């Protein structure tokens, strides 16, 4: 057994195509003294939600997946630009949420600083891809790199920012880490406002468009591009970039979680001591989780910048961080698919409510004064309620619902869960 | 020199308000291990009730009603957490408070809108002169009230039955429960106390020289996070020390803004976080926080 599993998670047979991989069919011996109490949230870092014991037809899954991908690929030919833009926002959110899920869901490190790393990605792309301009106070720095290279480097930059923070993030636990990352958001916002040469200050900076070898992802160059009679403007072209990014992000996270690192990260979440005993290099894994999560956020931020066409500091505030936390909680901690669903949910709601404000009861269109609820407020009510209800009725989030595990058949008896044990990662050993 | 003395006094006043908020954080954390992110909206709620009622029933009763209602609301949150999520992870409970915060703050923002609500406090914009130092009455009052309230809290914590059960529940919940301490009740009272403290803090946050209670007042409570963290999340004394440090930091950064202009505009808002990060680098569990021990 080369894997480092410290928990007695019920493992479904992993859907691997290589039969060489055996995922813990025989339980490794528990290290003495650790009583494993897997947490209430039924997330296993291995196979995605499948009911063990039932031979789930893999063909049907593949067919569903293929159909979904086909629909997504075909969308730009059928829907208006509003839906494309909203969809792109959702894609950026999906990428960011998958990243935060690796950190908070799988590794159990609460982070409220996700917005900061999104900002690093967004501003990093702008700074790397822009040509320098202006003079004096209005001067703007820029490296004028090819946009694709700038995009990649922006992701690296966000990862580096996460790495720079690791002296702090590696030493702190739980709430201390949460508040320290909260500080990142405020300090980052302060830097954005006070470094106008790089960020454009309060009013932000316009985003140079993405182009690959002369093919620009805007409405021009080539002008009036049509595919099968459908005009292909910037949003349609970006759509496929977004899809490709989401696919890469999804697959990378999926494979990471299914492999050795994923199990190690899960072990770190459940019990650091047990994980260390099993040979997981704690510091390294915690730092790596932080860096990878930051890189995901950077990719999300850069994509967001491309869709927005202008980045402003106020977008990357505490609220955005909380949005991301809400996404992974609603989706289900520790599940890639769940994070994606939660992200789509949280990202779409405000846009949909704004669009259909006139047709919905109690809502007032933005800008009008009335007794109704503005769409933005309504969206926040909705997802605030969603967080509370999901936590109470479906602690595993949407992913947990999809698994349809009967509740109450947890692996640990209610007796040990009665007392949230603080400062002690294992229940007390009662020596006679 | 005069400016320095005034700045220090302001720092103490600010620190005393932060202490009221940070104590609430610490009490909740000690009792249930939860970082309460809904604290800002609880504070705003208490202040809102006071602001709405003071015309009808007078200032002091309004504050008392505000504190009582904020305590009740905090108790409700705790009931929701214990009844709805029995035995859930601490992380989950923390995120639940974020959900509650989203709901509460959205509603309060709608109610308050862009208004500044006055608290009807008796100090108004009066100032007191001590020699050549000028200090606002509201700030003196905030120091006095905070000292009295916090003193009462510490006395209760030290000598009352609730304080004893609270301390034992924090030390070892399992053993405390076996000895007949009702953890649920202890936690409920802890949350109520924290809510009441936040409501009192709201009065002083909205008093002179602030223009009144507005929708952003709750976010000031966020600055008490660094205070509680810096002192150590499970130490009441730490909350006091941390609050004074953060209060003085904020007052200094604001008072000497011109001298500190090299650090950028708006530096006073981020100074507390900077200080906190520096402290955490040296002591990962704050100045007085207990180190995490693991038994294997």
XYZ file of C-alpha atoms in Angstrom:
728
model
C 0.000 0.000 0.000
C 1.660 3.121 -1.118
C -1.207 5.448 -0.491
C -1.601 7.582 2.551
C -5.088 7.070 3.746
C -5.713 7.940 7.310
C -9.444 7.612 7.368
C -11.793 4.765 7.135
C -13.782 6.413 4.401
C -16.115 4.080 2.640
C -14.440 3.828 -0.707
C -16.354 3.189 -3.818
C -14.461 1.308 -6.431
C -12.784 4.059 -8.358
C -13.663 4.376 -11.976
C -10.265 3.903 -13.370
C -9.471 2.797 -16.819
C -6.166 1.396 -15.711
C -6.901 -1.691 -13.695
C -3.448 -1.413 -12.193
C -4.602 1.117 -9.651
C -6.042 -0.395 -6.556
C -7.693 2.103 -4.323
C -7.751 0.898 -0.802
C -9.821 -2.219 -1.147
C -8.051 -3.529 1.874
C -8.024 -1.070 4.702
C -4.579 -0.070 5.831
C -3.879 -0.578 9.468
C -4.830 2.446 11.471
C -2.021 4.097 13.355
C -2.382 3.305 16.999
C -4.436 5.736 18.934
C -6.229 7.488 16.147
C -9.866 6.843 16.317
C -11.079 7.802 12.934
C -14.192 9.835 12.917
C -14.841 10.904 9.386
C -16.721 14.120 9.270
C -20.407 14.505 8.787
C -20.049 15.606 5.233
C -19.972 12.473 3.159
C -17.303 13.367 0.711
C -14.741 10.891 -0.279
C -11.766 12.176 -2.169
C -11.995 9.267 -4.509
C -14.582 8.415 -7.098
C -17.283 10.960 -7.824
C -20.765 10.357 -6.532
C -21.625 6.808 -7.274
C -23.551 4.416 -5.219
C -21.367 1.584 -4.265
C -22.670 -1.869 -4.754
C -24.782 -0.957 -7.742
C -23.294 -1.520 -11.146
C -23.795 1.919 -12.543
C -23.807 1.786 -16.324
C -20.788 3.784 -17.267
C -22.160 4.159 -20.748
C -25.055 6.187 -19.503
C -22.734 8.550 -17.669
C -20.585 8.976 -20.717
C -23.632 9.632 -22.848
C -24.924 12.248 -20.440
C -21.527 13.896 -20.369
C -21.235 13.884 -24.147
C -24.708 15.352 -24.510
C -23.880 18.065 -22.001
C -20.662 18.946 -23.786
C -22.453 19.028 -27.127
C -25.112 21.376 -25.786
C -22.435 23.665 -24.366
C -20.535 23.639 -27.637
C -23.654 24.446 -29.622
C -24.957 27.202 -27.354
C -23.313 30.191 -29.072
C -25.246 29.337 -32.228
C -28.591 29.673 -30.487
C -28.546 32.045 -27.539
C -28.240 35.804 -27.246
C -25.210 37.671 -26.016
C -26.763 38.181 -22.572
C -26.746 34.457 -21.983
C -23.257 34.083 -23.354
C -21.939 36.779 -21.039
C -23.720 35.316 -18.045
C -22.420 31.912 -19.001
C -18.885 33.235 -19.155
C -19.234 34.756 -15.689
C -20.429 31.388 -14.503
C -17.437 29.695 -16.144
C -15.016 32.000 -14.343
C -16.868 31.254 -11.120
C -16.652 27.508 -11.782
C -12.882 27.687 -12.208
C -12.448 29.758 -9.076
C -14.770 27.573 -7.046
C -12.988 24.381 -8.056
C -9.781 25.963 -6.808
C -11.218 27.098 -3.505
C -12.753 23.688 -3.069
C -9.340 22.051 -3.300
C -8.195 24.309 -0.492
C -11.186 24.594 1.802
C -13.241 21.573 0.875
C -10.563 18.945 0.482
C -7.746 20.223 2.655
C -9.972 21.907 5.206
C -8.170 25.255 5.179
C -10.720 28.010 5.475
C -9.798 30.816 3.121
C -11.523 34.168 2.834
C -8.810 35.542 0.592
C -9.916 34.037 -2.675
C -10.977 37.408 -4.081
C -7.441 38.684 -3.648
C -6.001 35.945 -5.857
C -8.688 36.565 -8.450
C -7.582 40.166 -8.434
C -3.948 39.142 -8.870
C -4.931 37.082 -11.909
C -7.078 39.810 -13.434
C -4.655 42.674 -12.864
C -1.697 40.460 -13.681
C -3.151 39.753 -17.111
C -3.899 43.420 -17.735
C -0.462 44.556 -16.633
C 1.382 41.893 -18.623
C -0.612 42.303 -21.817
C -1.049 46.080 -21.944
C 1.230 48.447 -23.750
C 2.613 51.178 -21.482
C 0.713 54.416 -21.937
C 0.177 57.894 -20.570
C 2.518 60.225 -18.769
C 2.826 61.610 -15.253
C 0.090 60.561 -12.870
C -1.904 59.053 -15.695
C 0.943 56.829 -16.757
C 0.253 53.128 -16.914
C 2.880 50.469 -16.849
C 2.616 47.406 -19.012
C 4.858 44.796 -20.509
C 3.032 44.421 -23.799
C 3.473 40.655 -23.892
C 1.470 38.497 -26.294
C -1.926 38.034 -24.617
C -1.782 34.239 -24.465
C 1.581 34.358 -22.722
C 0.234 37.077 -20.434
C -2.705 34.853 -19.552
C -0.458 31.970 -18.587
C 1.899 34.227 -16.667
C -1.040 35.788 -14.820
C -1.920 32.338 -13.533
C 1.686 31.776 -12.507
C 1.711 35.182 -10.832
C -1.350 34.307 -8.769
C 0.305 31.041 -7.782
C 3.416 32.947 -6.766
C 1.310 35.281 -4.642
C -0.144 32.232 -2.934
C 3.360 30.878 -2.439
C 4.545 34.155 -0.925
C 1.736 33.943 1.585
C 2.676 30.411 2.565
C 4.928 31.415 5.485
C 1.705 32.644 7.075
C -0.770 30.155 5.662
C 1.450 27.223 6.515
C 1.633 28.084 10.202
C -1.950 29.007 10.918
C -4.866 26.725 11.553
C -8.602 27.030 11.257
C -10.047 30.405 12.128
C -6.675 32.094 12.441
C -6.037 31.231 8.823
C -9.494 32.427 7.821
C -8.962 35.866 9.335
C -5.391 36.145 8.062
C -6.645 35.545 4.543
C -9.369 38.100 5.209
C -6.532 40.552 5.855
C -5.200 39.699 2.392
C -8.404 40.963 0.820
C -8.208 44.300 2.610
C -4.491 44.767 2.069
C -4.877 43.760 -1.571
C -7.684 46.254 -2.063
C -5.514 48.934 -0.523
C -2.677 48.090 -2.903
C -5.002 48.143 -5.906
C -6.171 51.635 -5.018
C -2.691 52.925 -4.333
C -0.725 51.566 -7.260
C -2.413 53.386 -10.141
C 0.509 52.788 -12.499
C -0.227 49.069 -12.423
C -3.907 48.835 -11.565
C -5.339 52.119 -12.779
C -6.405 53.046 -9.252
C -10.042 53.421 -8.320
C -11.322 53.533 -11.885
C -9.508 50.423 -12.940
C -7.957 49.632 -16.277
C -9.287 48.474 -19.569
C -8.370 44.949 -20.537
C -6.438 44.225 -23.714
C -8.287 41.585 -25.746
C -7.032 38.065 -26.114
C -5.660 37.100 -29.485
C -3.910 34.048 -30.815
C -1.626 34.581 -33.810
C -3.713 37.422 -35.150
C -7.068 35.788 -34.447
C -8.618 38.198 -32.000
C -11.298 37.287 -29.508
C -13.249 40.470 -30.119
C -15.868 41.604 -32.594
C -13.161 42.605 -35.038
C -10.141 41.062 -36.721
C -11.386 39.071 -38.550
C -14.400 41.347 -38.999
C -17.861 39.939 -39.440
C -16.806 36.361 -38.921
C -19.768 34.061 -39.432
C -19.947 30.370 -38.779
C -22.830 28.586 -40.522
C -24.543 31.917 -40.940
C -24.276 32.857 -37.261
C -22.268 36.022 -36.604
C -19.363 35.178 -34.356
C -18.447 38.157 -32.223
C -16.165 38.444 -29.216
C -18.449 36.702 -26.755
C -18.995 33.716 -29.018
C -15.275 33.357 -29.536
C -14.506 33.766 -25.844
C -17.116 31.158 -25.016
C -14.912 28.424 -26.380
C -11.881 29.754 -24.547
C -13.917 29.622 -21.375
C -15.106 26.095 -22.101
C -11.581 24.913 -22.749
C -10.376 26.487 -19.509
C -13.200 24.928 -17.516
C -12.464 21.536 -19.053
C -8.790 21.776 -18.167
C -9.563 23.013 -14.665
C -12.094 20.276 -14.083
C -9.919 17.455 -15.350
C -6.857 18.663 -13.486
C -8.745 18.862 -10.189
C -10.467 15.568 -10.811
C -7.229 13.730 -11.468
C -5.470 15.452 -8.607
C -8.169 14.383 -6.178
C -8.373 10.859 -7.491
C -4.678 10.278 -7.192
C -2.233 10.119 -4.358
C -2.148 13.892 -3.672
C -5.907 14.023 -3.316
C -5.929 11.345 -0.687
C -3.079 13.028 1.117
C -4.977 16.321 1.164
C -8.077 14.589 2.480
C -5.969 13.030 5.200
C -4.628 16.463 6.136
C -8.201 17.682 6.515
C -9.346 14.801 8.669
C -6.395 14.619 10.996
C -3.073 16.316 10.584
C -1.445 14.091 13.131
C -2.644 10.915 11.496
C -1.627 12.226 8.092
C 1.849 13.073 9.330
C 2.180 9.650 10.892
C 1.238 8.085 7.585
C 4.049 9.979 5.934
C 2.255 12.948 4.413
C 4.565 15.937 4.259
C 2.218 18.393 5.994
C 3.874 21.692 5.233
C 4.481 20.835 1.635
C 0.955 19.626 0.998
C -0.667 22.545 2.760
C 1.442 25.019 0.833
C 0.815 23.214 -2.455
C -2.919 23.250 -1.874
C -2.733 26.984 -1.246
C -0.661 27.625 -4.364
C -2.818 25.484 -6.644
C -5.959 27.100 -5.331
C -4.432 30.532 -5.977
C -3.575 29.536 -9.533
C -7.156 28.485 -10.131
C -8.272 31.834 -8.766
C -5.788 33.572 -11.056
C -7.203 31.788 -14.091
C -10.715 32.722 -13.018
C -9.678 36.337 -12.509
C -7.999 36.591 -15.894
C -11.041 35.107 -17.630
C -13.290 37.463 -15.700
C -11.149 40.390 -16.849
C -11.543 39.314 -20.479
C -15.315 39.184 -20.118
C -15.604 42.442 -18.184
C -13.231 44.278 -20.545
C -12.433 46.531 -17.581
C -11.229 45.600 -14.108
C -12.030 47.734 -11.061
C -10.753 47.174 -7.509
C -14.156 47.250 -5.847
C -15.227 44.078 -7.554
C -12.603 42.090 -5.664
C -13.809 42.724 -2.156
C -14.847 40.608 0.777
C -18.244 39.967 -0.793
C -16.628 38.127 -3.671
C -14.730 35.892 -1.254
C -17.937 35.141 0.577
C -19.633 34.377 -2.735
C -17.002 31.769 -3.433
C -17.375 30.218 0.000
C -21.111 30.080 -0.581
C -20.526 28.338 -3.910
C -18.501 25.503 -2.476
C -20.787 25.068 0.504
C -23.925 24.951 -1.612
C -22.200 22.636 -4.055
C -20.772 20.334 -1.458
C -17.352 20.538 0.133
C -14.741 18.370 -1.465
C -16.499 17.604 -4.720
C -15.390 19.053 -8.055
C -18.771 18.644 -9.712
C -20.481 20.067 -6.670
C -18.272 23.145 -6.687
C -19.097 23.679 -10.351
C -22.844 23.389 -9.748
C -22.694 25.702 -6.737
C -20.695 28.208 -8.751
C -23.197 28.201 -11.591
C -26.017 28.646 -9.089
C -24.453 31.582 -7.235
C -23.139 33.245 -10.394
C -26.366 32.999 -12.361
C -28.887 34.104 -9.746
C -28.142 37.860 -9.727
C -28.074 38.055 -13.519
C -31.285 36.106 -13.945
C -33.132 38.080 -11.296
C -31.985 41.330 -12.867
C -33.118 40.242 -16.293
C -36.525 39.047 -15.204
C -37.126 41.618 -12.461
C -40.202 42.958 -14.235
C -41.885 39.592 -14.512
C -41.256 38.416 -10.980
C -43.467 39.341 -8.063
C -41.981 41.494 -5.284
C -39.006 42.502 -7.420
C -38.393 45.985 -8.689
C -36.197 46.759 -11.632
C -32.857 48.264 -10.674
C -32.862 52.050 -10.470
C -36.518 52.365 -9.610
C -37.658 53.182 -6.144
C -40.456 51.166 -4.733
C -41.424 48.911 -1.951
C -40.131 45.887 -3.785
C -36.807 44.144 -3.381
C -34.070 45.027 -5.795
C -32.707 42.105 -7.816
C -29.306 42.338 -6.164
C -30.864 42.117 -2.713
C -33.151 39.312 -3.802
C -30.166 37.365 -5.072
C -28.443 37.764 -1.734
C -31.562 36.682 0.148
C -31.797 33.654 -2.067
C -28.313 32.472 -1.608
C -28.117 33.381 2.061
C -31.179 31.202 2.513
C -29.624 28.572 0.270
C -26.508 28.421 2.470
C -28.511 28.017 5.659
C -30.927 25.463 4.230
C -28.243 23.449 2.482
C -26.179 23.231 5.656
C -29.157 22.142 7.712
C -30.867 19.740 5.348
C -28.073 18.574 3.097
C -24.707 18.980 4.795
C -23.083 17.392 1.770
C -24.411 20.104 -0.520
C -25.700 19.404 -4.002
C -23.057 16.737 -4.473
C -24.280 14.984 -1.354
C -27.832 15.094 -2.653
C -26.679 13.596 -5.916
C -25.106 10.749 -4.031
C -28.361 10.216 -2.189
C -26.763 8.666 0.799
C -29.341 7.950 3.424
C -28.718 10.408 6.209
C -28.015 9.216 9.667
C -25.983 6.305 8.451
C -22.790 8.130 9.171
C -19.662 6.276 10.055
C -19.404 7.770 13.479
C -21.871 7.351 16.228
C -23.752 10.441 17.382
C -22.104 10.071 20.754
C -18.723 11.120 19.521
C -20.224 13.930 17.517
C -22.089 15.402 20.411
C -19.103 17.390 21.551
C -17.225 19.340 18.948
C -13.754 18.694 20.178
C -11.556 21.675 20.034
C -7.782 21.599 20.286
C -7.930 17.904 20.019
C -8.035 16.177 16.737
C -8.876 12.790 18.104
C -11.442 11.698 20.623
C -9.976 11.055 23.998
C -8.566 7.662 24.677
C -10.205 6.253 27.745
C -7.556 4.181 29.386
C -8.972 1.918 32.030
C 2.533 66.511 22.207
C -1.068 67.662 22.514
C -1.901 65.904 19.305
C -0.204 62.775 20.542
C -2.207 62.774 23.786
C -5.452 63.309 21.904
C -4.600 60.514 19.517
C -3.849 58.159 22.375
C -7.146 59.043 24.051
C -8.969 58.398 20.797
C -7.133 55.127 20.525
C -8.316 54.100 23.978
C -11.883 55.072 23.116
C -11.771 53.107 19.891
C -10.087 50.222 21.649
C -12.803 50.142 24.290
C -15.483 49.819 21.606
C -13.486 47.129 19.828
C -13.100 45.353 23.145
C -16.877 45.084 23.497
C -17.058 43.457 20.061
C -13.962 41.295 20.391
C -15.121 39.979 23.771
C -18.274 38.798 22.060
C -16.224 36.935 19.457
C -14.130 35.321 22.140
C -17.079 34.303 24.308
C -18.782 32.644 21.349
C -15.554 31.004 20.278
C -14.852 29.684 23.753
C -18.348 28.326 24.155
C -18.957 26.756 20.789
C -15.727 26.974 18.828
C -17.416 29.026 16.136
C -16.065 32.168 14.569
C -19.177 34.279 14.367
C -19.248 36.104 11.060
C -22.758 37.340 11.746
C -21.422 39.575 14.494
C -21.377 42.665 12.283
C -25.035 42.316 11.427
C -25.960 41.584 15.040
C -24.253 44.823 15.981
C -26.052 46.693 13.224
C -29.346 45.154 14.329
C -28.878 46.276 17.940
C -27.942 49.765 16.814
C -30.890 49.885 14.442
C -33.373 48.985 17.169
C -31.891 51.637 19.463
C -32.003 54.262 16.721
C -35.630 53.524 15.907
C -36.858 53.478 19.503
C -35.025 56.291 21.258
C -37.585 58.957 20.284
C -40.448 56.981 21.713
C -39.017 55.618 24.949
C -35.845 57.552 25.640
C -32.199 56.729 25.169
C -31.343 54.381 28.022
C -34.420 52.137 27.633
C -33.831 52.067 23.886
C -30.278 50.842 24.406
C -31.532 48.194 26.820
C -34.204 47.028 24.376
C -31.664 47.009 21.544
C -29.266 44.926 23.616
C -32.049 42.547 24.639
C -33.255 42.054 21.073
C -29.738 41.607 19.732
C -29.159 39.030 22.468
C -32.351 37.229 21.510
C -31.357 37.221 17.854
C -27.915 35.859 18.676
C -29.591 33.185 20.767
C -31.774 32.307 17.794
C -28.707 31.846 15.604
C -27.223 29.534 18.194
C -30.463 27.548 18.454
C -30.513 27.221 14.687
C -26.949 25.968 14.767
C -27.449 23.462 17.565
C -30.891 22.216 16.619
C -30.357 22.177 12.896
C -26.766 21.048 12.811
C -26.227 18.861 15.803
C -22.760 17.452 15.615
C -21.688 19.219 12.481
C -18.152 20.332 11.907
C -16.976 23.647 13.277
C -16.237 24.819 9.756
C -19.801 24.147 8.760
C -21.131 26.169 11.673
C -18.830 29.037 10.802
C -20.080 29.061 7.249
C -23.626 28.927 8.581
C -22.979 32.205 10.388
C -21.826 33.654 7.071
C -25.164 32.638 5.565
C -27.011 34.255 8.463
C -24.892 37.366 8.034
C -25.791 37.611 4.348
C -29.484 37.456 5.195
C -29.386 39.877 8.126
C -27.148 42.471 6.531
C -29.158 42.480 3.314
C -32.360 43.116 5.224
C -30.827 45.820 7.422
C -29.275 47.508 4.411
C -32.689 47.668 2.825
C -34.232 49.123 5.967
C -31.528 51.717 6.562
C -30.925 52.598 2.941
C -28.644 55.573 2.535
C -29.740 57.234 5.787
C -27.729 58.139 8.838
C -29.751 57.244 11.901
C -29.126 59.203 15.073
C -28.846 57.355 18.317
C -30.343 60.105 20.458
C -27.420 59.823 22.828
C -27.169 62.527 25.500
C -23.589 63.504 24.612
C -24.262 64.899 21.177
C -21.286 66.789 19.870
C -20.101 68.134 23.248
C -16.418 68.180 24.016
C -14.516 68.243 27.281
C -11.266 70.121 27.785
C -8.579 68.647 29.981
C -6.040 71.450 30.055
C -5.199 71.905 26.415
C -6.440 68.515 25.324
C -9.863 68.367 23.715
C -11.800 65.150 23.741
C -15.352 64.362 22.686
C -17.755 63.456 25.467
C -18.981 60.474 23.520
C -15.479 59.039 23.601
C -15.112 59.555 27.340
C -18.494 57.903 27.771
C -17.446 54.974 25.606
C -14.367 54.382 27.748
C -16.372 54.611 30.988
C -19.195 52.376 29.776
C -16.799 49.828 28.327
C -14.830 49.645 31.556
C -18.027 49.129 33.580
C -19.563 46.573 31.210
C -16.345 44.645 30.697
C -15.621 44.728 34.419
C -19.061 43.273 35.095
C -18.468 40.643 32.457
C -15.156 39.571 33.933
C -16.654 39.473 37.412
C -19.436 37.238 36.177
C -16.973 35.114 34.311
C -14.857 34.706 37.416
C -17.404 34.326 40.191
C -20.847 33.450 38.884
C -22.187 29.966 38.305
C -22.521 30.727 34.614
C -18.910 31.837 34.449
C -17.788 28.637 36.124
C -19.799 26.440 33.783
C -18.631 28.518 30.833
C -14.980 28.068 31.785
C -15.339 24.370 32.367
C -17.237 23.920 29.114
C -14.458 25.706 27.298
C -11.774 23.667 29.012
C -13.271 20.257 28.301
C -16.809 20.032 26.916
C -17.005 16.301 27.372
C -16.042 16.273 31.025
C -18.237 19.309 31.695
C -21.246 17.574 30.182
C -20.572 14.486 32.251
C -20.509 16.604 35.375
C -23.980 17.865 34.611
C -23.271 21.137 32.853
C -25.792 21.767 30.125
C -23.621 22.696 27.228
C -26.495 23.901 25.094
C -27.622 26.310 27.758
C -24.107 27.600 28.414
C -23.650 28.216 24.700
C -26.997 29.921 24.382
C -26.166 32.340 27.187
C -22.739 32.966 25.695
C -24.268 33.928 22.364
C -26.819 36.183 24.070
C -24.097 37.954 26.053
C -22.124 38.500 22.866
C -25.175 39.920 21.100
C -25.850 42.340 23.937
C -22.214 43.513 23.999
C -22.342 44.126 20.246
C -25.496 46.209 20.589
C -23.829 48.409 23.232
C -20.817 48.803 20.954
C -23.100 49.919 18.127
C -24.245 52.933 20.175
C -20.695 54.220 20.485
C -19.762 53.420 16.912
C -22.609 55.646 15.783
C -21.956 58.409 18.322
C -19.973 61.603 17.671
C -17.712 62.127 15.727
C -19.314 59.533 13.462
C -22.303 61.022 11.633
C -24.657 58.294 12.877
C -25.601 54.733 12.250
C -25.480 53.831 8.585
C -25.381 50.662 6.567
C -21.615 50.324 6.834
C -21.472 50.449 10.636
C -21.636 46.683 10.809
C -18.488 46.421 8.754
C -16.558 48.270 11.446
C -17.114 45.157 13.515
C -14.811 43.465 11.031
C -11.961 45.500 12.508
C -12.591 43.711 15.769
C -11.650 40.447 14.083
C -7.979 41.422 14.046
C -8.345 42.493 17.671
C -9.705 39.133 18.767
C -7.270 37.168 16.614
C -4.253 39.207 17.678
C -4.945 38.553 21.341
C -5.823 34.917 20.753
C -9.270 33.616 19.942
C -9.763 31.793 23.213
C -8.515 34.381 25.644
C -10.714 37.108 27.105
C -7.687 39.042 28.369
C -6.188 38.696 24.925
C -9.295 40.277 23.441
C -8.804 43.319 25.665
C -5.112 43.681 24.890
C -5.700 43.075 21.203
C -8.476 45.647 21.122
C -6.298 48.298 22.717
C -3.460 47.552 20.306
C -5.783 47.695 17.306
C -7.576 50.783 18.624
C -4.303 52.641 19.164
C -3.021 51.483 15.773
C -6.119 52.739 14.001
C -6.112 56.045 15.893
C -2.409 56.626 15.236
C -2.761 55.774 11.571
C -5.686 58.171 11.281
C -4.141 60.916 13.410
C -0.804 60.894 11.627
C -2.254 60.276 8.178
C -0.305 63.115 6.622
C 2.998 61.858 7.960
C 2.132 58.360 6.729
C 0.980 59.422 3.277
C 3.792 57.387 1.778
C 1.761 54.271 2.660
C -1.102 55.395 0.463
C -4.524 56.887 1.039
C -6.896 54.915 3.200
C -4.073 53.367 5.184
C -5.911 53.676 8.536
C -8.442 51.133 7.299
C -5.848 48.467 6.638
C -3.378 49.204 9.452
C -5.148 46.856 11.921
C -4.880 43.965 9.482
C -1.238 44.672 8.845
C -0.466 44.638 12.571
C -2.429 41.414 12.958
C -0.562 39.637 10.170
C 2.758 40.693 11.673
C 1.760 39.357 15.086
C 0.493 36.093 13.604
C 3.813 35.595 11.867
C 5.485 35.508 15.254
C 2.725 33.838 17.265
C 0.372 31.728 15.163
C -2.272 31.567 17.879
C -2.158 35.205 18.925
C -0.537 36.766 21.956
C -2.518 34.918 24.627
C -4.135 32.123 22.647
C -3.609 28.591 23.826
C -1.427 26.500 21.620
C -3.074 23.651 19.823
C -2.113 20.390 21.364
C -2.838 17.044 19.896
C -2.983 13.833 21.776
C -2.195 10.722 19.878
